[in-house]
Coordinates of C-alpha atoms in Angstrom, one line a residue:
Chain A
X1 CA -107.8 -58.6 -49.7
X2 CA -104.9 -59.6 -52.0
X3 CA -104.3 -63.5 -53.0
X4 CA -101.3 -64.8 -52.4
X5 CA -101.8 -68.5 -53.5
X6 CA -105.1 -69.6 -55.7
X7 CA -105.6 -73.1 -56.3
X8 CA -107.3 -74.6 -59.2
X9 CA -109.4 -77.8 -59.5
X10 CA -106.7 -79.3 -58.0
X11 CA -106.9 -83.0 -58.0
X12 CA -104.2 -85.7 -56.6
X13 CA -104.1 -89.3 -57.3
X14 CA -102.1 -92.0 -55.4
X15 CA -102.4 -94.9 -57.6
X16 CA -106.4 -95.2 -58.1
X17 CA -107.1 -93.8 -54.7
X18 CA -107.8 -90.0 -55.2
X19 CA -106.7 -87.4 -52.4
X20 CA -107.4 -84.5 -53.3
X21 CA -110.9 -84.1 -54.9
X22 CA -111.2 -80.2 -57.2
X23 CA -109.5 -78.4 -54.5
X24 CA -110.2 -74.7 -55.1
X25 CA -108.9 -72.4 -52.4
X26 CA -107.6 -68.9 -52.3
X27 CA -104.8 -68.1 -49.8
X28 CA -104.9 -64.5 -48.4
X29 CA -101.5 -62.4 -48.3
X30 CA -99.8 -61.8 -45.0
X31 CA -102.2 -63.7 -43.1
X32 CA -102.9 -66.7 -41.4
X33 CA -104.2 -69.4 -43.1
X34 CA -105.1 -72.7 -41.0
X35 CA -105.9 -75.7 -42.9
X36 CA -108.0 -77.5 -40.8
X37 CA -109.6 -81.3 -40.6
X38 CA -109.8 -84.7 -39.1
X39 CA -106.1 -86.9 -40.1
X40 CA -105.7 -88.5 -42.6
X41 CA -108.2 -85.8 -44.8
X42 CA -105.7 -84.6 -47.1
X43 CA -104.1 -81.4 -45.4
X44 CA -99.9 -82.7 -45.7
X45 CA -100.7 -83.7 -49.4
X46 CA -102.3 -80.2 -50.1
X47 CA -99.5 -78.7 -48.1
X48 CA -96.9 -80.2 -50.4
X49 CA -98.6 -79.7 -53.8
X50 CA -97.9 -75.9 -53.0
X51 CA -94.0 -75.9 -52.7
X52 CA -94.3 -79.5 -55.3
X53 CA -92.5 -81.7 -52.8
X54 CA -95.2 -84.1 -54.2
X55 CA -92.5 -84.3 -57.2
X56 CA -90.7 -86.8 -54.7
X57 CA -93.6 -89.1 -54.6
X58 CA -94.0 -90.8 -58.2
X59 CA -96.9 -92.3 -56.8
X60 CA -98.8 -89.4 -56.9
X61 CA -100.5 -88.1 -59.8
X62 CA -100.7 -84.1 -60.0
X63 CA -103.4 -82.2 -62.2
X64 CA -105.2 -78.8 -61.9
X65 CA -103.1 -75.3 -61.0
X66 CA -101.7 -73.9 -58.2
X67 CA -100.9 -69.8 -58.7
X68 CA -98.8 -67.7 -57.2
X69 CA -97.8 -64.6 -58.3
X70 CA -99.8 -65.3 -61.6
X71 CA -97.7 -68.1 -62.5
X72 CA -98.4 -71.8 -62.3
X73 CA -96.5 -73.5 -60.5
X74 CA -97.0 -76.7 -62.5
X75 CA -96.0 -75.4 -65.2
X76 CA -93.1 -77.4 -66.8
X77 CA -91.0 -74.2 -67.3
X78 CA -91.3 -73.4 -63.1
X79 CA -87.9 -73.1 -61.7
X80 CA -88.6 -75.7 -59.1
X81 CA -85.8 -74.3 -56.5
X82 CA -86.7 -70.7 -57.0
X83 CA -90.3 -71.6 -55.9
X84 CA -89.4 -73.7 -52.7
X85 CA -87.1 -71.0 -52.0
X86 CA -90.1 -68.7 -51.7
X87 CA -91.6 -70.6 -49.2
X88 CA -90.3 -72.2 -46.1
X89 CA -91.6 -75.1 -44.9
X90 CA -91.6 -76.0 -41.1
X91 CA -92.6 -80.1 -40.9
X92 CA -94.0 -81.8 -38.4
X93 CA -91.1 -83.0 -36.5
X94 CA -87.9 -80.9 -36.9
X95 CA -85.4 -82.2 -39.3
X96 CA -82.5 -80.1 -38.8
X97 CA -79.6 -80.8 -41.7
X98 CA -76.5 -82.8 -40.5
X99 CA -74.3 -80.2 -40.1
X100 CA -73.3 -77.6 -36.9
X101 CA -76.1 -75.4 -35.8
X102 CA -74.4 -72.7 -37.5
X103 CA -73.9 -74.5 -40.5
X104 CA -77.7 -75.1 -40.8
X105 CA -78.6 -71.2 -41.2
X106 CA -75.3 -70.7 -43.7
X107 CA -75.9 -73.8 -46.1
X108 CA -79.5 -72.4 -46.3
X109 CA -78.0 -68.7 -46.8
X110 CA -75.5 -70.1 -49.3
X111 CA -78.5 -71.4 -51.1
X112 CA -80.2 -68.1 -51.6
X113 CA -76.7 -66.5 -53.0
X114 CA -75.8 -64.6 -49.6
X115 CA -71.4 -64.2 -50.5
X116 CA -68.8 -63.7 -48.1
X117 CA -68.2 -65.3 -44.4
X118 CA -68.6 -62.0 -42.7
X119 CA -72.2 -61.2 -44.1
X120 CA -73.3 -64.8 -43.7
X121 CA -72.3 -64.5 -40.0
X122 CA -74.3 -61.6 -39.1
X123 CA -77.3 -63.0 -40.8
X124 CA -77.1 -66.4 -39.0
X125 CA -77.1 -64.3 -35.9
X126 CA -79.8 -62.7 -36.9
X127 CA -82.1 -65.4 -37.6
X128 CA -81.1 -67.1 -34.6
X129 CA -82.4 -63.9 -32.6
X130 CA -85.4 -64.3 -34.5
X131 CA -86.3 -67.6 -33.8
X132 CA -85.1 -67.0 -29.9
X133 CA -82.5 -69.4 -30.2
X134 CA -79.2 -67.5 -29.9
X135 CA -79.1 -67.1 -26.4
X136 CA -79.2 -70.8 -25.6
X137 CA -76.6 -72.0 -28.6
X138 CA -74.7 -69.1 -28.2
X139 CA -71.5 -71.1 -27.3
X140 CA -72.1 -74.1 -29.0
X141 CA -72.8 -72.9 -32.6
X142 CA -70.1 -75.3 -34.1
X143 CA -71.7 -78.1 -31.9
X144 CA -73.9 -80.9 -34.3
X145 CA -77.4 -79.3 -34.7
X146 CA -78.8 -82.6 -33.9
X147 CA -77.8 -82.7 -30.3
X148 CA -79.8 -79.9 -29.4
X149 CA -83.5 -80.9 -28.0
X150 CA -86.9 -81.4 -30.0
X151 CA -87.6 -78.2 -28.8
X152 CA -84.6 -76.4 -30.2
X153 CA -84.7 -78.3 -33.0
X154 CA -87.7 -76.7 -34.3
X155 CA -86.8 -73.2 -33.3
X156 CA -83.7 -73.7 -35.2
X157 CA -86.0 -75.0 -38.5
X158 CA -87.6 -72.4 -38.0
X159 CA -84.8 -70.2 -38.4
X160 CA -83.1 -72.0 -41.6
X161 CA -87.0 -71.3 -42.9
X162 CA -86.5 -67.8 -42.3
X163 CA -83.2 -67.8 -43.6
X164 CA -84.0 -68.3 -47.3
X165 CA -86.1 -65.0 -47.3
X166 CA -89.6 -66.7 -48.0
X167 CA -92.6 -64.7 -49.0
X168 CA -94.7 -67.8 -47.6
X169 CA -94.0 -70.0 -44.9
X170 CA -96.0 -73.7 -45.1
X171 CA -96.1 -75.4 -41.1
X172 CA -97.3 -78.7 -40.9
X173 CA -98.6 -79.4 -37.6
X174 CA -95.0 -77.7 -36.4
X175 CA -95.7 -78.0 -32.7
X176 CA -97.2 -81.4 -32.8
X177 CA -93.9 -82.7 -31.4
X178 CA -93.2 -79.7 -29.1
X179 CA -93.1 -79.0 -25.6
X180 CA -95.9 -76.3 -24.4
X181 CA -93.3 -73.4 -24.2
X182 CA -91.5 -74.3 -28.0
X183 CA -95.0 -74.4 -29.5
X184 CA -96.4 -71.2 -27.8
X185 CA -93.2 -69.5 -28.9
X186 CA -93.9 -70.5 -32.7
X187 CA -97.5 -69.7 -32.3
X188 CA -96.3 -66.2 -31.3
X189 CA -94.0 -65.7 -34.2
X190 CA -96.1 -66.8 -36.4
X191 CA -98.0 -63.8 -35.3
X192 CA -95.9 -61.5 -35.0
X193 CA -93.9 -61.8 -38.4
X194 CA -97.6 -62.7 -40.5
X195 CA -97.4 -58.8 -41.5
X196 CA -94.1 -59.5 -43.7
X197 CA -95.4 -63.3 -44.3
X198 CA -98.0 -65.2 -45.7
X199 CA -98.7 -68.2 -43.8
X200 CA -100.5 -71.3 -44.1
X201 CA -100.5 -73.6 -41.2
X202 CA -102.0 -77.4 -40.9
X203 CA -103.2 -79.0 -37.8
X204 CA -105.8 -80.8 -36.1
X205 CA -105.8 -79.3 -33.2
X206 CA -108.9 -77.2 -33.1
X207 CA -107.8 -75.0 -30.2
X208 CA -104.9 -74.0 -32.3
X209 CA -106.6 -72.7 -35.1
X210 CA -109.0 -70.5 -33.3
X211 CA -106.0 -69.0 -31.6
X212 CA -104.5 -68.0 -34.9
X213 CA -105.8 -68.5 -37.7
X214 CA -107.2 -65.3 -39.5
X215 CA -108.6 -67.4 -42.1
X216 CA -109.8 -71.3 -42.2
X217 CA -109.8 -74.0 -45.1
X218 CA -111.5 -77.0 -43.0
X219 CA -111.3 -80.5 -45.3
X220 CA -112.8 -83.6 -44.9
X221 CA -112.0 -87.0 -46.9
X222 CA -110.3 -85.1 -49.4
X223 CA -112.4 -82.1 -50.1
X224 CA -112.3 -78.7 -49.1
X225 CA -115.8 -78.5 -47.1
X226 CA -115.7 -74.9 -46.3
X227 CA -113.4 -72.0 -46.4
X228 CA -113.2 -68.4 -45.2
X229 CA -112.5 -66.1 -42.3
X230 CA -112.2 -67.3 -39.1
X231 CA -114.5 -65.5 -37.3
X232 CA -117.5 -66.5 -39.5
X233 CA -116.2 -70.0 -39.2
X234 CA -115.7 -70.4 -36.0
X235 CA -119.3 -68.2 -34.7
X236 CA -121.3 -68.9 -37.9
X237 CA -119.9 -72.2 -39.8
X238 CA -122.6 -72.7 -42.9
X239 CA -122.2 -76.8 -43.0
X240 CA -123.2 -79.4 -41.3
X241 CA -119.8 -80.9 -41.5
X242 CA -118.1 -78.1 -40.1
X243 CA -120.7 -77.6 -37.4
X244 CA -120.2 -81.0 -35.9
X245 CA -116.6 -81.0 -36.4
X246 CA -116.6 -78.2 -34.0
X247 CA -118.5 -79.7 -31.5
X248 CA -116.4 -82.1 -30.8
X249 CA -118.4 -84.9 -33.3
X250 CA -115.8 -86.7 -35.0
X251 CA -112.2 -86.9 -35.2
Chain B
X1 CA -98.3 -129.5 -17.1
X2 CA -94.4 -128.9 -16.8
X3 CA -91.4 -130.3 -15.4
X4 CA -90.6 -127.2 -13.8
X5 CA -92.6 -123.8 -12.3
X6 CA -91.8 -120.4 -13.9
X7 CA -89.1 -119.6 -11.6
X8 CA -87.1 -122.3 -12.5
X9 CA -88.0 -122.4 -16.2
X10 CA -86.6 -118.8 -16.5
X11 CA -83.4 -119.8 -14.4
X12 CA -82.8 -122.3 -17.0
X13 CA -83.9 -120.0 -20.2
X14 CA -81.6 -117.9 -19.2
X15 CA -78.8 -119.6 -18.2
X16 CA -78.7 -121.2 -21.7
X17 CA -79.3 -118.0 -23.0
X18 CA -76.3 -116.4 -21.4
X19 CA -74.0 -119.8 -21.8
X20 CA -74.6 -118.9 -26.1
X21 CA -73.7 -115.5 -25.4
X22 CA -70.4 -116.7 -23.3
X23 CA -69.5 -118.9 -26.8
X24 CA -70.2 -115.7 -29.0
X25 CA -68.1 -113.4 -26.7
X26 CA -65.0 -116.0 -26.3
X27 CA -64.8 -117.2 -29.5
X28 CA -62.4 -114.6 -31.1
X29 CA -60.1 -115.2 -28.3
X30 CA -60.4 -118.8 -28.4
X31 CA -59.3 -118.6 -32.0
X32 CA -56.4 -115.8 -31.0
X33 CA -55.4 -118.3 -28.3
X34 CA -55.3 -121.3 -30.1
X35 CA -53.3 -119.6 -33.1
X36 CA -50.8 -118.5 -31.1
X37 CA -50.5 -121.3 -29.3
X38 CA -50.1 -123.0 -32.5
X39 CA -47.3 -120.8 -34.1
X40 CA -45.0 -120.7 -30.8
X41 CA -42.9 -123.1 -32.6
X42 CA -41.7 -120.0 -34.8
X43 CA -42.3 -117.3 -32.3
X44 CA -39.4 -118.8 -30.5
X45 CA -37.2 -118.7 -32.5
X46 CA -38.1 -115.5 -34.5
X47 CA -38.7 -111.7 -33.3
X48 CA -42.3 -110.4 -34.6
X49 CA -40.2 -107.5 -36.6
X50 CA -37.9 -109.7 -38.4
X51 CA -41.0 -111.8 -39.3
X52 CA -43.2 -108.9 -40.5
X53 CA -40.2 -107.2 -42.2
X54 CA -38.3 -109.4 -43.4
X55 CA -38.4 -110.0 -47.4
X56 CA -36.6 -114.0 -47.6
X57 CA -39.0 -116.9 -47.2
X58 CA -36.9 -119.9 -47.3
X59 CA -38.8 -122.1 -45.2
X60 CA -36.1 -125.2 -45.6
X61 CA -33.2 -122.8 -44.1
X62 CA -35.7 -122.0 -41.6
X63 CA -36.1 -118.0 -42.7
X64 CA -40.0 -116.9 -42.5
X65 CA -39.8 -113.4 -43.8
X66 CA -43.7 -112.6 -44.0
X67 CA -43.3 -108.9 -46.2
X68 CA -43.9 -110.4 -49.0
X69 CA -47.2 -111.4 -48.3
X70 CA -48.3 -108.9 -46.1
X71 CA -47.7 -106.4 -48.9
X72 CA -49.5 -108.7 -51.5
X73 CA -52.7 -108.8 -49.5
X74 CA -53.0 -105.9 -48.7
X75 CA -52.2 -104.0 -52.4
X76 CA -55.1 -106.4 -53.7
X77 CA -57.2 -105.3 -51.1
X78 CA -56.7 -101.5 -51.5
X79 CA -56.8 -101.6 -54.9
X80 CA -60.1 -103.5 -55.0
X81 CA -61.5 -101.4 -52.4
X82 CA -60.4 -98.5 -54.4
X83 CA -62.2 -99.7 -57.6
X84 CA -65.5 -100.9 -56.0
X85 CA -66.2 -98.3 -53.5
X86 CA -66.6 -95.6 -56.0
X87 CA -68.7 -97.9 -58.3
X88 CA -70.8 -99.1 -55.2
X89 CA -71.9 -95.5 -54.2
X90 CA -72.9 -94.2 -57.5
X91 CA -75.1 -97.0 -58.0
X92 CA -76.7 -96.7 -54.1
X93 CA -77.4 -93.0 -55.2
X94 CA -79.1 -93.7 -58.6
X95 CA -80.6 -96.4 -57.6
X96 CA -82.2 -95.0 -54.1
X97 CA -82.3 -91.3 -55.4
X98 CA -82.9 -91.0 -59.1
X99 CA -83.9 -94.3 -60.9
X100 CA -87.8 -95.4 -60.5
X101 CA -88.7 -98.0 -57.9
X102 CA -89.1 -101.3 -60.2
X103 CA -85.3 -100.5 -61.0
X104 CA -84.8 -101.1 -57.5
X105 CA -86.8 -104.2 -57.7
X106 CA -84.7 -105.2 -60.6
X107 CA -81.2 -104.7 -59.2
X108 CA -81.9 -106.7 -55.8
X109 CA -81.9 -110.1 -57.4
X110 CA -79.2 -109.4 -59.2
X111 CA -77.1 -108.4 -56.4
X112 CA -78.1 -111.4 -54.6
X113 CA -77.5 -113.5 -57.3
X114 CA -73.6 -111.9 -57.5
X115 CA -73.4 -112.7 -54.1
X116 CA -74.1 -115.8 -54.3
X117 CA -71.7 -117.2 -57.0
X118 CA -68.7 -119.2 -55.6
X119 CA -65.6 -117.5 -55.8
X120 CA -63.9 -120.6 -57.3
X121 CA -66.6 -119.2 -60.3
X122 CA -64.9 -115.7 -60.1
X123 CA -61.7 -116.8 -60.3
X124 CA -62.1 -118.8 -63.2
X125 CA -63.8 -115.8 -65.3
X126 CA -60.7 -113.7 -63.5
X127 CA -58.8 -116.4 -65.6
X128 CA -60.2 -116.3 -68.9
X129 CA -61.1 -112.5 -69.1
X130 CA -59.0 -110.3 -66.6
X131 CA -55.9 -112.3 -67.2
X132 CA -55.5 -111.7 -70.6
X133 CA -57.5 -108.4 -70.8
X134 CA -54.0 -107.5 -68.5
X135 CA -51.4 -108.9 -70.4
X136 CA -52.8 -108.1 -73.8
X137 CA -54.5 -104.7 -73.4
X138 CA -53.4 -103.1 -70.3
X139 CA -50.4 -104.0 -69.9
X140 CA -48.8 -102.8 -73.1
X141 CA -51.5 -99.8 -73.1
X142 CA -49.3 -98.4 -70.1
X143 CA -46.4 -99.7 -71.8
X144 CA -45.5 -102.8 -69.5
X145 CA -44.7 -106.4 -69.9
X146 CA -47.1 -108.4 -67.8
X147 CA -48.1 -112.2 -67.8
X148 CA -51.3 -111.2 -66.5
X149 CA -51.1 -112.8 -63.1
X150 CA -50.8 -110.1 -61.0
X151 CA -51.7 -108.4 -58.3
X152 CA -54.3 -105.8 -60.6
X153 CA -55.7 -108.8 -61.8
X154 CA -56.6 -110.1 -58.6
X155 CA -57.6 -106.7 -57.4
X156 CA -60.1 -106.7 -60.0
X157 CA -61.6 -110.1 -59.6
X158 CA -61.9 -108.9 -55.7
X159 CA -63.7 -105.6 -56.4
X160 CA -66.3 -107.6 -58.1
X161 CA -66.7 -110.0 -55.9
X162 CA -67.0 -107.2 -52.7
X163 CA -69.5 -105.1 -55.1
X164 CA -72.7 -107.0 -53.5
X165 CA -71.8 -106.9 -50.1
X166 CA -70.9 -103.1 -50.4
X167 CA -73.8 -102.2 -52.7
X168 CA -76.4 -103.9 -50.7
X169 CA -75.3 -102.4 -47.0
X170 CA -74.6 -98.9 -49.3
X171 CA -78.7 -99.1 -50.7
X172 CA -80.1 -99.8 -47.5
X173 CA -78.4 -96.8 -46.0
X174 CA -79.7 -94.6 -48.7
X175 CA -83.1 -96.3 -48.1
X176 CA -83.1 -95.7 -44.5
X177 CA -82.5 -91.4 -45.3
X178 CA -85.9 -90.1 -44.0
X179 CA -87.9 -88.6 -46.8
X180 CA -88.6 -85.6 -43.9
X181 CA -85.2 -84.4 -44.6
X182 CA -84.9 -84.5 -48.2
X183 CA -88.1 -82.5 -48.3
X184 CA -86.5 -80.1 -46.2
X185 CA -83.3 -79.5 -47.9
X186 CA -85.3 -79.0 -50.6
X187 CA -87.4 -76.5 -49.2
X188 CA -84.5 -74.1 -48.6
X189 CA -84.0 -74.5 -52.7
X190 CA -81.5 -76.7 -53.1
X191 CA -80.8 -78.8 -56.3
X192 CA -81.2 -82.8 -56.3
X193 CA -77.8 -82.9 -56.6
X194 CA -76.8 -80.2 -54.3
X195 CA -79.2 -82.3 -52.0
X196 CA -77.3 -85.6 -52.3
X197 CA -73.9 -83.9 -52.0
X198 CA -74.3 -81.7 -49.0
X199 CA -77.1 -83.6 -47.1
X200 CA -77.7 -87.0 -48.2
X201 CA -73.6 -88.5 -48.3
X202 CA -73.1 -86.3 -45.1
X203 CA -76.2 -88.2 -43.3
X204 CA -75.0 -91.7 -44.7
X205 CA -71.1 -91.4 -44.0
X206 CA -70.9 -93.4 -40.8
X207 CA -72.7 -96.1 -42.8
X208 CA -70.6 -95.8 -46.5
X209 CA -67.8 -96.2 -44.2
X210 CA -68.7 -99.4 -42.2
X211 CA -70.2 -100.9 -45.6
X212 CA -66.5 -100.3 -46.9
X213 CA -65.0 -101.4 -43.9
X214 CA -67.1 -104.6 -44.2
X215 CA -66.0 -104.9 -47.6
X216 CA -62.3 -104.4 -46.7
X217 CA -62.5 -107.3 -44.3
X218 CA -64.2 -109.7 -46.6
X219 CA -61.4 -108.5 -49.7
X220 CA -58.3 -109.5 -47.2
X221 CA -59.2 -112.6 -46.2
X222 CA -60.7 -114.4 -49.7
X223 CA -58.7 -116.9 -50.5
X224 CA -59.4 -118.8 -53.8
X225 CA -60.2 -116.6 -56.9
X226 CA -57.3 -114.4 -55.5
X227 CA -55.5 -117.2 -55.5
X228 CA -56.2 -118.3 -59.0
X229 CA -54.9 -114.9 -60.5
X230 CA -52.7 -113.6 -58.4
X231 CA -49.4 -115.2 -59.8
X232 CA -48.3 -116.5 -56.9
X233 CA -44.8 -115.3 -56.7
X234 CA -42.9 -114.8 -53.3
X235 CA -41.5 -111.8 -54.2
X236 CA -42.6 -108.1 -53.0
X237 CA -44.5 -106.3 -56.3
X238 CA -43.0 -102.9 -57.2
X239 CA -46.2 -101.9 -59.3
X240 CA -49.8 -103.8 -60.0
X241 CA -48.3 -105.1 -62.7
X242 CA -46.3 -107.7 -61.1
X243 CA -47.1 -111.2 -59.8
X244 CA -47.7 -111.3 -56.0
X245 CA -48.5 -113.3 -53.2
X246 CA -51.5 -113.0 -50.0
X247 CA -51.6 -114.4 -46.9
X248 CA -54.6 -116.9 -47.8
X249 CA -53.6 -118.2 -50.2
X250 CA -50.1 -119.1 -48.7
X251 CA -51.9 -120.9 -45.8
X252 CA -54.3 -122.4 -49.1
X253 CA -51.5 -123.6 -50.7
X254 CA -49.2 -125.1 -48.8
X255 CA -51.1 -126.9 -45.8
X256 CA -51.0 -130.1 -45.4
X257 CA -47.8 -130.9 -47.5
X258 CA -45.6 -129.5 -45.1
X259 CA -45.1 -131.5 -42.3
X260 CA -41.8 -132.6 -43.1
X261 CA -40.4 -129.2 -42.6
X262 CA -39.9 -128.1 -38.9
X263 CA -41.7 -124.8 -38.0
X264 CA -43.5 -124.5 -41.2
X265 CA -46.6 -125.7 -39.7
X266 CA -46.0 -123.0 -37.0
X267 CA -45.3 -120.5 -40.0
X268 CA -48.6 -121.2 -41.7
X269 CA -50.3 -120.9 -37.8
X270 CA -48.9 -117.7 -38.0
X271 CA -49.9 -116.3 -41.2
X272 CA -53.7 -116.7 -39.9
X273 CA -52.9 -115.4 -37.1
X274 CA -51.7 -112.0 -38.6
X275 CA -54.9 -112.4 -40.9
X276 CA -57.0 -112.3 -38.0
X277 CA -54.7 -109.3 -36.4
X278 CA -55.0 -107.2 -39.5
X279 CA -58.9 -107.9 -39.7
X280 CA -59.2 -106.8 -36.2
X281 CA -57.2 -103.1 -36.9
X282 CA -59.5 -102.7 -40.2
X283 CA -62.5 -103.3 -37.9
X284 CA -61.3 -100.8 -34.7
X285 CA -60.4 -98.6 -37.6
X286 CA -63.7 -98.4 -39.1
X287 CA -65.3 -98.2 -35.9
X288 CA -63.3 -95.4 -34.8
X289 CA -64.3 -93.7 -37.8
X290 CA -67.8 -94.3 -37.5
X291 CA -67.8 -93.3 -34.1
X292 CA -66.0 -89.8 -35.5
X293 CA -68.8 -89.1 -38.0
X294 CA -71.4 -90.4 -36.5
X295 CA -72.1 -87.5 -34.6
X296 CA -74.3 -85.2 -36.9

């Protein structure tokens, strides 16, 4: 099984507090990753470290490696934009940019260097399709991107994700804030493109992760308490933690 | 034990409540009213376009041309909005987006304190520093004569003054931009830069707009440090080199002493009362604008 993402004694500090305690994971390609745990354990903050949106936190203190590719991504040489480019990151809530619905797929295409009005046009199509949006905003593409519902909103993230031609995509809880149709729909995708995609996916919803996740990195309190595939996690889990997580013990 | 049972307690909560509100709500119109009432006198005798266009202001042969004025206020006002905006929202950015917290911590006081100085302070420094930075440096450096007193002058001692108010409505809107959305512009590999040029001034437009609209409003109608540099000449200014005169500080200057004159009174009435007409279009301006951009 190849690696896409290997992280290092990873540690993260907020002040004196620490985070992250030696995080050391390895992220299979073109799977599923769930990163699983009780809130508040650490999963956004590892999330972040990956595509180093923690740079926008000077409160938090950064050490260990993260590689992908081979290269780490700490390293003070990293072209920052290249690397977030390689991943798209669907948050929590959907934060669509404020601009037209169209606009939202071209400024992201404009961003990875796609030239010319025509081409642009037939990819923002096509990543609508994808994300099964273009039927609904068919008509209304020049419409504000905000006035479309949660639901939409996400789909439409999703999209602009899509649009930068990742080679990983990071969710973070991405149908926390969804209606039951919007979230089964990006459960779905997330299945169906994982063969192109390697996909790492936090929540704390346990049903979630056993109905995708190939592979499982549960934390608790900062630490990575067990890793590895799902089925051995979820039928034969080697900790005590993770045991009584699963039965329902805490959280 | 009370005077009165709930019922009746909220009956008279809230009929105080909504009598406050009535004040609020009727005040502006009150003040319209009353001014209008007040400047009849010249309304009489005088159409509304020969008083807004006309350039004479001889109050003694009873000609109240108001252009003068008009055009004084509001090339001070421009001009200073002109010169602080820009300075206001490069400092929002840096501070919000680029320079560390404690420089944020550092720059409120300070604002507050500017805010806080008496313009009668402001006009005095516009005195002793703008004045004769005009006539000594700028003036000549663009090759014109210039006493100082002028209309630049008092555009600059404005813009300094309106810098607080604009910068501190201008932060907080910066402040307000949820991290969420930074993160995810960028996530699609966008620059810091390309992030607060595309994304970040888009989001905050309706706001940069009312903070300058807010600024606009407080420019037009301060009276005394314009006053003090200004030059105080009735005559309309053909560049911001030359003296001028605002609406202020006409009513400033000559109330009280004029009695003696009939309709002056009235004229002076009136000069507030296209003060407050002119604040109300900036104010339905911005809010139209707002409500145009406010959309995304």
């Amino acid at each position: 099984m190849e690696t896409a993402i290997r992280i290092k004694d990873l540690n993260v500090f907020a002040g004196k507090t620490q985070i992250l305690h030696d995080i050391n994971v390895e992220i299979p390609k073109n799977k599923i990753t769930v990163i699983l745990g009780p809130s508040g354990c650490g999963k956004t903050t590892l999330l972040k470290c990956m595509n180093r949106l923690t740079d926008l936190y000077p409160e938090l203190k950064v050490s260990g490696e993260i590689l992908i590719n081979d290269k780490n991504i700490f390293d003070p040489g990293a072209d920052i934009s290249k690397l977030r480019q390689s991943m798209g990151l669907l948050s929590q809530r959907p934060y669509p940019l404020p601009m037209t619905i169209y606009n939202n797929i071209a400024y992201a295409l404009k961003l990875r260097g796609v030239r010319g009005r025509r081409k642009q046009s037939i990819l923002v199509m096509d990543y609508l399709k994808q994300a099964n949006l273009y039927e609904e905003v068919r008509k209304r593409l020049r419409e504000p991107a905000s006035r479309l519902s949660i639901g939409q909103q996400q789909r439409l993230c999703l999209a602009r994700g899509l649009a930068v031609n990742p080679d990983i995509i990071l969710a973070d809880e991405p149908t926390s804030a969804l209606d039951p149709i919007s979230s089964r729909f990006i459960d779905e995708k997330f299945q169906e493109i994982k063969p192109h995609f390697t996909i790492v996916v936090v929540t704390h919803v346990l049903r979630q992760a056993r109905r995708i996740a190939d592979n499982v990195i549960f934390m608790y309190m900062g630490e990575v308490v067990e890793q590895g595939s799902a089925s051995e996690f979820f039928e034969n889990p080697k900790e005590e933690k993770t045991k009584s997580y699963l039965e329902g013990m805490f959280n | 034990m009370y005077l009165l049972n709930r019922q009746q307690r909220h009956v008279v909560n809230y009929s105080w409540m909504l009598f406050s509100l009535l004040i609020i709500a009727f005040l502006p119109f009150m003040l319209f009213g009353g001014l209008y009432f007040k400047s009849f006198l010249l309304l009489k005798t005088h159409t509304l376009k020969d008083l807004i266009f006309l350039h004479s202001w001889h109050p003694s042969r009873g000609e109240f041309g108001f252009y003068p004025f008009i055009v004084g206020s509001i090339w001070v006002t421009l001009l200073a909005i002109l010169i602080s905006t820009p300075i206001c929202l490069l400092t929002a950015i840096n501070v919000t987006q680029y320079a560390k917290k404690r420089f944020l911590r550092i720059m409120h006081p300070v604002i507050d304190i500017l805010a806080g100085i008496p313009s009668v302070v402001y006009g005095v420094w516009g005195i002793l520093v703008i004045v004769p930075f005009i006539s000594r440096y700028l003036g000549p450096w663009f090759g014109v004569q210039s006493m100082g007193y002028s209309i630049l002058a008092g555009a600059f001692v404005l813009s300094v003054m309106i810098i607080p108010f604009i910068l501190n409505i201008m932060i907080e809107i910066f402040r307000t931009i949820p991290t969420e959305l930074k993160e995810a512009t960028l996530s699609l590999g966008a620059t810091k830069w390309q992030m607060v040029k595309h994304v970040l001034l888009r989001k905050a437009l309706p706001g940069i707009i009312a903070s300058v609209g807010f600024g606009l409003a407080r420019a037009f109608g301060e009276t005394m440090a314009v006053l003090m540099v200004v030059g105080n000449v009735i005559k309309v200014p053909h560049s911001v080199f030359d003296p001028g005169y605002t609406l202020p500080a006409l009513i400033a200057n000559n109330y009280g002493e004029v009695l003696s004159i009939p309709q002056y009174d009235s004229a002076l009435m009136f000069a507030a009362l296209l003060l407050l007409a002119v604040s109300l279009f900036f104010n339905l301006l911005m809010h139209f604008f707002i409500a145009r951009y406010n959309k995304y």
